[in-house]
Amino acid sequence: IFDKAGRFIEERRLRRFPEFCVDENRFITGDQLGGRPEWIQKISVVEFPPDSEEVIEHELFRAENTGIIWGEGNSAFAEIWGTPRIAYVCDRELERAYVALNTEYDIFVKDLKGEILSVIHRPYAKVKLTSEDKLKLLTNDKEVEPTDWRLKFYPDTAIAIRGMKLLPGGYLAVLRVSGVKELEVDVFDTEGRFQYVLLPPEGLDIGLAEFYDFGLATITELPDGMQVYEEYLVKNLPDIFQPGRQ
């Protein structure tokens, strides 16, 4: 642990892998319980009180058969547009977490002890997938044999939520799957009330973007393999984004 000036404070041994740091004593971790067919994953807030060997765990969410798509026997695969996963994001300032199964549009707003504060639900039509769509998603538009064994086990509908992002002012952005390799962004205020939809520019993978007070930033890969850092300003939403950056 270092202070804000970069000065070393202390070293601590953790017996769990921290996926997200809430503060110096609390982390969000992901765990797998059991194996096939009882394949369960869960997300928890784990507290490591200072000067203590005690570990306190607060479960946020659990789900069966997430993170992977099973085939026959022990065969399995994963792909970002069709694999069930637990999606979550944590707001340090408001001391709350948003968690959901990415195949459904039901987002549980919880405090960091795992208690449900509210549920965000928005009517949503699932994106149905043809065999051609599945091939496109599995191969990233590269040539592949249409007899690929994964087609048999790939879901017939895409996931509902690609992920969630925090916006300035405590607003929440839900990256909703609106088509094959297409995303739209649903914006909710701090009370979970739907506000509007952000439509990303064509060619921008908003799932890779990070949001800031001026808008968003992402790294785009060009056809020749070069990567370019790009920033996008959002000028018409002054309640969230503050224009003025040149």
mmCIF file of C-alpha atoms in Angstrom:
data_model
loop_
_atom_site.group_PDB
_atom_site.id
_atom_site.type_symbol
_atom_site.label_atom_id
_atom_site.label_comp_id
_atom_site.label_asym_id
_atom_site.label_seq_id
_atom_site.Cartn_x
_atom_site.Cartn_y
_atom_site.Cartn_z
ATOM 1 C CA ILE A 1 0.000 0.000 0.000
ATOM 2 C CA PHE A 2 1.287 3.450 -0.992
ATOM 3 C CA ASP A 3 0.016 6.903 -0.071
ATOM 4 C CA LYS A 4 -1.026 9.504 -2.652
ATOM 5 C CA ALA A 5 2.564 10.755 -2.929
ATOM 6 C CA GLY A 6 3.804 7.270 -3.782
ATOM 7 C CA ARG A 7 5.414 6.612 -0.398
ATOM 8 C CA PHE A 8 5.348 2.989 0.733
ATOM 9 C CA ILE A 9 3.153 2.367 3.786
ATOM 10 C CA GLU A 10 2.888 -1.372 4.305
ATOM 11 C CA GLU A 11 2.760 -4.794 2.703
ATOM 12 C CA ARG A 12 -0.168 -7.152 3.293
ATOM 13 C CA ARG A 13 -0.680 -10.759 2.325
ATOM 14 C CA LEU A 14 -4.049 -11.517 0.723
ATOM 15 C CA ARG A 15 -5.406 -15.023 0.371
ATOM 16 C CA ARG A 16 -7.926 -13.952 -2.278
ATOM 17 C CA PHE A 17 -7.311 -12.338 -5.648
ATOM 18 C CA PRO A 18 -8.730 -8.767 -5.652
ATOM 19 C CA GLU A 19 -10.512 -7.980 -8.923
ATOM 20 C CA PHE A 20 -11.502 -4.484 -7.766
ATOM 21 C CA CYS A 21 -10.219 -2.399 -4.861
ATOM 22 C CA VAL A 22 -12.908 -0.525 -2.934
ATOM 23 C CA ASP A 23 -10.365 0.887 -0.473
ATOM 24 C CA GLU A 24 -7.222 -0.323 1.286
ATOM 25 C CA ASN A 25 -9.193 -2.837 3.374
ATOM 26 C CA ARG A 26 -11.991 -3.976 1.050
ATOM 27 C CA PHE A 27 -11.830 -5.773 -2.277
ATOM 28 C CA ILE A 28 -14.284 -7.358 -4.681
ATOM 29 C CA THR A 29 -13.330 -10.905 -5.603
ATOM 30 C CA GLY A 30 -14.681 -13.573 -7.915
ATOM 31 C CA ASP A 31 -14.750 -17.242 -6.911
ATOM 32 C CA GLN A 32 -15.633 -20.542 -8.541
ATOM 33 C CA LEU A 33 -17.388 -23.157 -6.421
ATOM 34 C CA GLY A 34 -17.419 -26.806 -7.390
ATOM 35 C CA GLY A 35 -17.220 -28.076 -10.946
ATOM 36 C CA ARG A 36 -19.428 -29.399 -13.675
ATOM 37 C CA PRO A 37 -22.369 -29.889 -13.377
ATOM 38 C CA GLU A 38 -22.526 -27.786 -10.180
ATOM 39 C CA TRP A 39 -20.478 -24.954 -11.679
ATOM 40 C CA ILE A 40 -21.182 -21.873 -9.551
ATOM 41 C CA GLN A 41 -19.509 -18.490 -9.627
ATOM 42 C CA LYS A 42 -19.957 -15.703 -7.118
ATOM 43 C CA ILE A 43 -18.897 -12.096 -6.570
ATOM 44 C CA SER A 44 -18.169 -10.914 -3.032
ATOM 45 C CA VAL A 45 -16.862 -7.950 -1.077
ATOM 46 C CA VAL A 46 -14.052 -9.199 1.135
ATOM 47 C CA GLU A 47 -12.806 -7.162 4.084
ATOM 48 C CA PHE A 48 -9.292 -7.530 5.476
ATOM 49 C CA PRO A 49 -9.379 -5.470 8.686
ATOM 50 C CA PRO A 50 -6.006 -3.888 9.486
ATOM 51 C CA ASP A 51 -3.868 -5.572 12.153
ATOM 52 C CA SER A 52 -6.089 -8.645 12.080
ATOM 53 C CA GLU A 53 -6.078 -12.108 10.496
ATOM 54 C CA GLU A 54 -9.883 -12.035 10.290
ATOM 55 C CA VAL A 55 -11.490 -12.082 6.853
ATOM 56 C CA ILE A 56 -15.091 -10.890 6.462
ATOM 57 C CA GLU A 57 -17.016 -11.770 3.308
ATOM 58 C CA HIS A 58 -20.232 -10.195 1.989
ATOM 59 C CA GLU A 59 -21.676 -12.045 -0.998
ATOM 60 C CA LEU A 60 -23.045 -9.784 -3.744
ATOM 61 C CA PHE A 61 -24.211 -12.269 -6.376
ATOM 62 C CA ARG A 62 -23.944 -15.889 -7.444
ATOM 63 C CA ALA A 63 -25.005 -17.766 -10.575
ATOM 64 C CA GLU A 64 -24.718 -21.254 -12.047
ATOM 65 C CA ASN A 65 -22.804 -22.160 -15.227
ATOM 66 C CA THR A 66 -21.444 -18.699 -15.931
ATOM 67 C CA GLY A 67 -18.143 -17.700 -17.499
ATOM 68 C CA ILE A 68 -18.097 -20.608 -19.931
ATOM 69 C CA ILE A 69 -20.273 -22.470 -22.450
ATOM 70 C CA TRP A 70 -20.126 -26.219 -22.032
ATOM 71 C CA GLY A 71 -20.021 -28.614 -24.986
ATOM 72 C CA GLU A 72 -19.965 -32.398 -24.908
ATOM 73 C CA GLY A 73 -17.838 -34.140 -22.313
ATOM 74 C CA ASN A 74 -15.330 -31.670 -20.915
ATOM 75 C CA SER A 75 -15.229 -29.463 -23.997
ATOM 76 C CA ALA A 76 -15.994 -25.806 -23.363
ATOM 77 C CA PHE A 77 -15.442 -22.341 -24.802
ATOM 78 C CA ALA A 78 -16.186 -18.684 -24.095
ATOM 79 C CA GLU A 79 -17.074 -15.716 -26.297
ATOM 80 C CA ILE A 80 -18.006 -12.187 -25.175
ATOM 81 C CA TRP A 81 -21.358 -11.883 -26.997
ATOM 82 C CA GLY A 82 -22.909 -15.191 -25.951
ATOM 83 C CA THR A 83 -21.302 -16.403 -22.722
ATOM 84 C CA PRO A 84 -23.349 -15.967 -19.518
ATOM 85 C CA ARG A 85 -21.334 -13.993 -16.968
ATOM 86 C CA ILE A 86 -21.810 -11.981 -13.809
ATOM 87 C CA ALA A 87 -21.535 -8.298 -14.683
ATOM 88 C CA TYR A 88 -20.775 -5.763 -11.979
ATOM 89 C CA VAL A 89 -19.437 -2.317 -11.265
ATOM 90 C CA CYS A 90 -18.747 -0.655 -7.919
ATOM 91 C CA ASP A 91 -19.275 2.993 -6.961
ATOM 92 C CA ARG A 92 -16.761 3.804 -4.208
ATOM 93 C CA GLU A 93 -18.278 7.193 -3.367
ATOM 94 C CA LEU A 94 -21.861 5.981 -3.037
ATOM 95 C CA GLU A 95 -20.765 2.736 -1.366
ATOM 96 C CA ARG A 96 -22.849 0.572 -3.656
ATOM 97 C CA ALA A 97 -22.436 -2.120 -6.289
ATOM 98 C CA TYR A 98 -24.463 -2.886 -9.398
ATOM 99 C CA VAL A 99 -24.589 -6.614 -10.192
ATOM 100 C CA ALA A 100 -26.470 -8.624 -12.802
ATOM 101 C CA LEU A 101 -26.508 -11.824 -14.799
ATOM 102 C CA ASN A 102 -25.599 -10.512 -18.244
ATOM 103 C CA THR A 103 -28.265 -12.578 -20.005
ATOM 104 C CA GLU A 104 -31.076 -10.672 -18.252
ATOM 105 C CA TYR A 105 -31.850 -6.960 -17.879
ATOM 106 C CA ASP A 106 -32.306 -7.003 -14.109
ATOM 107 C CA ILE A 107 -29.621 -5.028 -12.271
ATOM 108 C CA PHE A 108 -29.439 -5.389 -8.502
ATOM 109 C CA VAL A 109 -28.287 -2.292 -6.639
ATOM 110 C CA LYS A 110 -26.664 -3.437 -3.395
ATOM 111 C CA ASP A 111 -24.765 -1.918 -0.531
ATOM 112 C CA LEU A 112 -21.289 -3.318 0.104
ATOM 113 C CA LYS A 113 -22.637 -5.748 2.692
ATOM 114 C CA GLY A 114 -24.784 -7.428 0.040
ATOM 115 C CA GLU A 115 -28.172 -5.961 0.972
ATOM 116 C CA ILE A 116 -30.480 -5.122 -1.945
ATOM 117 C CA LEU A 117 -31.256 -1.410 -2.182
ATOM 118 C CA SER A 118 -33.281 -1.542 -5.404
ATOM 119 C CA VAL A 119 -33.569 -3.337 -8.752
ATOM 120 C CA ILE A 120 -33.177 -1.639 -12.125
ATOM 121 C CA HIS A 121 -35.300 -3.231 -14.844
ATOM 122 C CA ARG A 122 -35.897 -2.019 -18.359
ATOM 123 C CA PRO A 123 -38.018 -3.824 -20.977
ATOM 124 C CA TYR A 124 -35.646 -5.497 -23.390
ATOM 125 C CA ALA A 125 -36.023 -7.628 -26.517
ATOM 126 C CA LYS A 126 -33.328 -10.280 -26.741
ATOM 127 C CA VAL A 127 -31.253 -10.373 -29.911
ATOM 128 C CA LYS A 128 -31.902 -13.642 -31.753
ATOM 129 C CA LEU A 129 -28.940 -15.215 -33.540
ATOM 130 C CA THR A 130 -28.854 -17.141 -36.802
ATOM 131 C CA SER A 131 -26.169 -19.711 -37.639
ATOM 132 C CA GLU A 132 -24.431 -17.043 -39.709
ATOM 133 C CA ASP A 133 -24.509 -14.648 -36.765
ATOM 134 C CA LYS A 134 -22.974 -17.263 -34.489
ATOM 135 C CA LEU A 135 -20.165 -17.940 -36.952
ATOM 136 C CA LYS A 136 -19.472 -14.215 -37.179
ATOM 137 C CA LEU A 137 -19.245 -13.921 -33.395
ATOM 138 C CA LEU A 138 -17.166 -17.059 -32.919
ATOM 139 C CA THR A 139 -14.606 -16.252 -35.600
ATOM 140 C CA ASN A 140 -14.547 -12.437 -35.527
ATOM 141 C CA ASP A 141 -15.459 -12.408 -39.241
ATOM 142 C CA LYS A 142 -12.636 -14.758 -40.278
ATOM 143 C CA GLU A 143 -13.202 -17.782 -42.492
ATOM 144 C CA VAL A 144 -14.229 -20.928 -40.641
ATOM 145 C CA GLU A 145 -15.949 -24.184 -41.439
ATOM 146 C CA PRO A 146 -19.735 -24.013 -40.874
ATOM 147 C CA THR A 147 -19.411 -27.423 -39.178
ATOM 148 C CA ASP A 148 -17.595 -25.857 -36.205
ATOM 149 C CA TRP A 149 -18.709 -27.927 -33.173
ATOM 150 C CA ARG A 150 -19.269 -24.781 -31.097
ATOM 151 C CA LEU A 151 -22.294 -23.843 -33.226
ATOM 152 C CA LYS A 152 -24.261 -26.678 -31.660
ATOM 153 C CA PHE A 153 -23.849 -25.244 -28.163
ATOM 154 C CA TYR A 154 -23.819 -21.521 -28.829
ATOM 155 C CA PRO A 155 -26.979 -19.861 -27.375
ATOM 156 C CA ASP A 156 -29.753 -18.854 -29.775
ATOM 157 C CA THR A 157 -29.843 -15.354 -28.277
ATOM 158 C CA ALA A 158 -27.055 -12.926 -27.464
ATOM 159 C CA ILE A 159 -26.408 -11.690 -23.944
ATOM 160 C CA ALA A 160 -28.456 -8.690 -22.815
ATOM 161 C CA ILE A 161 -25.716 -6.664 -21.107
ATOM 162 C CA ARG A 162 -22.099 -6.429 -22.305
ATOM 163 C CA GLY A 163 -21.115 -4.605 -19.120
ATOM 164 C CA MET A 164 -21.687 -1.557 -16.947
ATOM 165 C CA LYS A 165 -19.687 1.658 -16.487
ATOM 166 C CA LEU A 166 -19.823 4.482 -13.985
ATOM 167 C CA LEU A 167 -20.405 7.974 -15.334
ATOM 168 C CA PRO A 168 -19.579 11.277 -13.602
ATOM 169 C CA GLY A 169 -21.974 12.319 -10.849
ATOM 170 C CA GLY A 170 -22.910 8.774 -9.890
ATOM 171 C CA TYR A 171 -24.820 8.024 -13.101
ATOM 172 C CA LEU A 172 -24.790 4.468 -14.431
ATOM 173 C CA ALA A 173 -24.176 3.369 -18.021
ATOM 174 C CA VAL A 174 -25.503 -0.039 -19.062
ATOM 175 C CA LEU A 175 -23.983 -1.380 -22.284
ATOM 176 C CA ARG A 176 -27.022 -3.055 -23.836
ATOM 177 C CA VAL A 177 -26.627 -5.467 -26.754
ATOM 178 C CA SER A 178 -28.848 -4.087 -29.513
ATOM 179 C CA GLY A 179 -27.736 -6.282 -32.434
ATOM 180 C CA VAL A 180 -24.970 -8.565 -33.667
ATOM 181 C CA LYS A 181 -21.778 -6.882 -32.417
ATOM 182 C CA GLU A 182 -23.822 -3.740 -31.703
ATOM 183 C CA LEU A 183 -24.197 -1.843 -28.431
ATOM 184 C CA GLU A 184 -26.284 1.031 -27.163
ATOM 185 C CA VAL A 185 -25.788 2.729 -23.791
ATOM 186 C CA ASP A 186 -28.713 3.116 -21.380
ATOM 187 C CA VAL A 187 -28.124 5.887 -18.829
ATOM 188 C CA PHE A 188 -29.652 5.852 -15.330
ATOM 189 C CA ASP A 189 -29.420 8.479 -12.582
ATOM 190 C CA THR A 190 -28.374 7.809 -8.982
ATOM 191 C CA GLU A 191 -31.935 6.733 -8.121
ATOM 192 C CA GLY A 192 -31.990 4.140 -10.896
ATOM 193 C CA ARG A 193 -34.336 6.149 -13.142
ATOM 194 C CA PHE A 194 -33.809 5.736 -16.870
ATOM 195 C CA GLN A 195 -32.655 8.963 -18.535
ATOM 196 C CA TYR A 196 -31.723 8.399 -22.189
ATOM 197 C CA VAL A 197 -29.759 6.294 -24.678
ATOM 198 C CA LEU A 198 -26.270 7.150 -25.914
ATOM 199 C CA LEU A 199 -25.565 5.926 -29.438
ATOM 200 C CA PRO A 200 -21.823 5.403 -29.990
ATOM 201 C CA PRO A 201 -20.177 6.571 -33.235
ATOM 202 C CA GLU A 202 -20.010 3.945 -35.981
ATOM 203 C CA GLY A 203 -16.977 1.719 -35.634
ATOM 204 C CA LEU A 204 -16.409 2.507 -31.949
ATOM 205 C CA ASP A 205 -16.471 -0.457 -29.556
ATOM 206 C CA ILE A 206 -17.999 1.317 -26.579
ATOM 207 C CA GLY A 207 -17.384 -1.828 -24.521
ATOM 208 C CA LEU A 208 -13.673 -0.960 -24.469
ATOM 209 C CA ALA A 209 -14.199 2.712 -23.621
ATOM 210 C CA GLU A 210 -13.601 4.464 -20.317
ATOM 211 C CA PHE A 211 -15.770 7.415 -19.278
ATOM 212 C CA TYR A 212 -14.477 10.713 -17.868
ATOM 213 C CA ASP A 213 -15.998 14.075 -16.987
ATOM 214 C CA PHE A 214 -15.576 15.306 -20.585
ATOM 215 C CA GLY A 215 -16.815 12.197 -22.389
ATOM 216 C CA LEU A 216 -15.044 8.947 -23.150
ATOM 217 C CA ALA A 217 -11.729 7.594 -24.377
ATOM 218 C CA THR A 218 -10.728 4.370 -26.071
ATOM 219 C CA ILE A 219 -7.954 2.717 -28.037
ATOM 220 C CA THR A 220 -8.827 1.787 -31.625
ATOM 221 C CA GLU A 221 -6.869 -0.711 -33.689
ATOM 222 C CA LEU A 222 -6.403 0.271 -37.338
ATOM 223 C CA PRO A 223 -6.363 -2.239 -40.236
ATOM 224 C CA ASP A 224 -2.545 -2.116 -40.360
ATOM 225 C CA GLY A 225 -2.322 -3.171 -36.706
ATOM 226 C CA MET A 226 -1.469 0.280 -35.331
ATOM 227 C CA GLN A 227 -3.336 1.355 -32.216
ATOM 228 C CA VAL A 228 -4.630 4.909 -31.754
ATOM 229 C CA TYR A 229 -5.825 6.577 -28.544
ATOM 230 C CA GLU A 230 -8.977 8.598 -29.197
ATOM 231 C CA GLU A 231 -11.165 10.863 -27.075
ATOM 232 C CA TYR A 232 -14.819 11.671 -27.726
ATOM 233 C CA LEU A 233 -16.580 14.674 -26.225
ATOM 234 C CA VAL A 234 -20.235 14.496 -25.200
ATOM 235 C CA LYS A 235 -21.522 18.031 -25.563
ATOM 236 C CA ASN A 236 -25.292 17.817 -25.089
ATOM 237 C CA LEU A 237 -25.546 16.283 -21.600
ATOM 238 C CA PRO A 238 -24.376 18.991 -19.168
ATOM 239 C CA ASP A 239 -25.905 17.177 -16.188
ATOM 240 C CA ILE A 240 -23.265 14.453 -16.641
ATOM 241 C CA PHE A 241 -20.489 15.603 -18.938
ATOM 242 C CA GLN A 242 -18.765 18.975 -18.739
ATOM 243 C CA PRO A 243 -17.761 20.178 -22.224
ATOM 244 C CA GLY A 244 -14.856 22.496 -22.729
ATOM 245 C CA ARG A 245 -11.886 20.182 -23.218
ATOM 246 C CA GLN A 246 -10.108 20.967 -26.504
#
